[in-house]
């Protein structure tokens, strides 16, 4: 449950039009192996199984979709120029658990008192970076902490086969994206999407897009990734206002639509795709009232 106080704070930071949840789409050669990693090792909850794709709920309004790269929009060879930050209150527990498994590390846990945030970065089975992170009470986080503090953590579901301890959860996510022109990217997310900047780290910024979902544009080369023209990720927003978003983004010169209309796919999802100023794929999805979507719509609070 999202608390009333959090809802009031979130209402003041709503984007131009409603977004229900965030989702990052990752592309794999070996989808079965990736699925086992996220479900059995990390304990994430499988919300929907589409065969070609596995949709995991990571936090209240944060999702991750694993896609078979042989039929997806991106190939598994494209640079994985994205990082998903998994924000958690159990950072030390995650570090202890994951280091016992000897997973490959991009950046180790290096706690220093007084820092605005602490964390470490592991590498998933096909090279995507996952940053386990804790934002701390700090002047830099003055606008962020009131959004994070009331959020519930999402823990491994009871009965799921996983080695992840039941007390290790995730309460929010940041999708870090890497840009040559950070100021242009920040204007795009603020002006085109109507998002509110809640953190400015100089080389990176953070904008809320749903109660537990955040977008983080980063200056390429100063974060975990350099700039790349191709990017092996699609950023998806779940919405009940896909037509309104399409009409709005038709008028925005810095968003390049990839279709002339909203498309119906699988008889159950209405969506459209566009490109941001530096070529990231941005998708909007509306899960219509259809028997295929009954469980997911209930999960998303659409019923």
Short mmCIF file of N, CA and C in Angstrom, two decimals, residues 3 5 9-10 26 48 54 76 105 107 113 121 129 145 148 163 167-168 188 197 211 213 216-217 225 231 239 266 272:
data_model
loop_
_atom_site.label_atom_id
_atom_site.label_comp_id
_atom_site.label_asym_id
_atom_site.label_seq_id
_atom_site.Cartn_x
_atom_site.Cartn_y
_atom_site.Cartn_z
N UNK A 3 1.11 5.03 1.18
CA UNK A 3 0.46 5.80 2.23
C UNK A 3 -0.16 7.07 1.66
N UNK A 5 0.13 10.13 2.83
CA UNK A 5 1.13 11.19 2.77
C UNK A 5 1.97 11.07 1.51
N UNK A 9 2.34 13.75 -1.67
CA UNK A 9 3.63 14.23 -2.18
C UNK A 9 3.79 13.87 -3.65
N UNK A 10 3.38 12.65 -4.03
CA UNK A 10 3.49 12.22 -5.42
C UNK A 10 2.58 13.05 -6.31
N UNK A 26 14.79 -5.61 -21.08
CA UNK A 26 16.14 -6.10 -21.33
C UNK A 26 16.07 -7.30 -22.28
N UNK A 48 3.92 -11.81 -14.99
CA UNK A 48 3.30 -12.33 -16.20
C UNK A 48 4.34 -13.09 -17.01
N UNK A 54 9.26 -12.23 -20.02
CA UNK A 54 8.90 -12.49 -18.63
C UNK A 54 8.85 -11.14 -17.90
N UNK A 76 20.90 -8.91 -28.77
CA UNK A 76 21.72 -9.12 -27.57
C UNK A 76 23.12 -8.56 -27.74
N UNK A 105 31.21 -8.47 -10.17
CA UNK A 105 30.99 -7.13 -9.66
C UNK A 105 31.51 -6.09 -10.63
N UNK A 107 31.22 -2.71 -9.34
CA UNK A 107 31.69 -1.78 -8.31
C UNK A 107 31.35 -2.38 -6.95
N UNK A 113 30.78 6.98 5.95
CA UNK A 113 29.78 7.77 6.67
C UNK A 113 29.59 9.15 6.05
N UNK A 121 27.47 -2.56 -7.42
CA UNK A 121 26.94 -2.91 -8.73
C UNK A 121 27.36 -4.32 -9.10
N UNK A 129 23.94 -4.08 -15.94
CA UNK A 129 24.37 -3.66 -14.61
C UNK A 129 23.14 -3.49 -13.70
N UNK A 145 13.92 11.85 -0.29
CA UNK A 145 13.61 11.01 0.88
C UNK A 145 12.13 10.99 1.24
N UNK A 148 10.68 8.34 -0.92
CA UNK A 148 11.13 6.98 -0.66
C UNK A 148 10.67 6.43 0.68
N UNK A 163 16.68 -18.73 -3.64
CA UNK A 163 17.69 -18.77 -2.57
C UNK A 163 17.80 -17.43 -1.86
N UNK A 167 13.91 -11.65 3.82
CA UNK A 167 13.93 -10.29 4.36
C UNK A 167 14.72 -9.31 3.50
N UNK A 168 15.04 -9.68 2.26
CA UNK A 168 15.72 -8.77 1.34
C UNK A 168 14.73 -8.27 0.31
N UNK A 188 14.44 17.56 -21.75
CA UNK A 188 13.48 16.64 -22.36
C UNK A 188 12.58 16.01 -21.30
N UNK A 197 12.42 17.45 -11.21
CA UNK A 197 13.75 17.02 -10.77
C UNK A 197 13.80 16.99 -9.25
N UNK A 211 5.03 6.22 -8.52
CA UNK A 211 5.37 6.27 -7.09
C UNK A 211 6.69 5.61 -6.72
N UNK A 213 8.94 4.46 -9.22
CA UNK A 213 9.78 4.42 -10.40
C UNK A 213 10.38 5.78 -10.72
N UNK A 216 16.75 8.41 -14.37
CA UNK A 216 17.96 9.11 -14.01
C UNK A 216 18.88 9.35 -15.19
N UNK A 217 18.76 10.49 -15.87
CA UNK A 217 19.73 10.80 -16.93
C UNK A 217 21.11 11.09 -16.33
N UNK A 225 28.66 4.05 -17.65
CA UNK A 225 28.74 3.73 -19.08
C UNK A 225 29.22 4.93 -19.89
N UNK A 231 21.56 1.23 -28.09
CA UNK A 231 21.32 1.02 -26.66
C UNK A 231 20.38 -0.17 -26.50
N UNK A 239 0.35 2.90 -18.69
CA UNK A 239 -0.57 4.02 -18.54
C UNK A 239 -1.98 3.60 -18.90
N UNK A 266 -1.14 -8.25 -29.65
CA UNK A 266 -1.58 -9.44 -28.91
C UNK A 266 -3.04 -9.35 -28.51
N UNK A 272 2.58 2.43 -28.26
CA UNK A 272 3.32 3.11 -29.32
C UNK A 272 4.76 3.31 -28.83
#
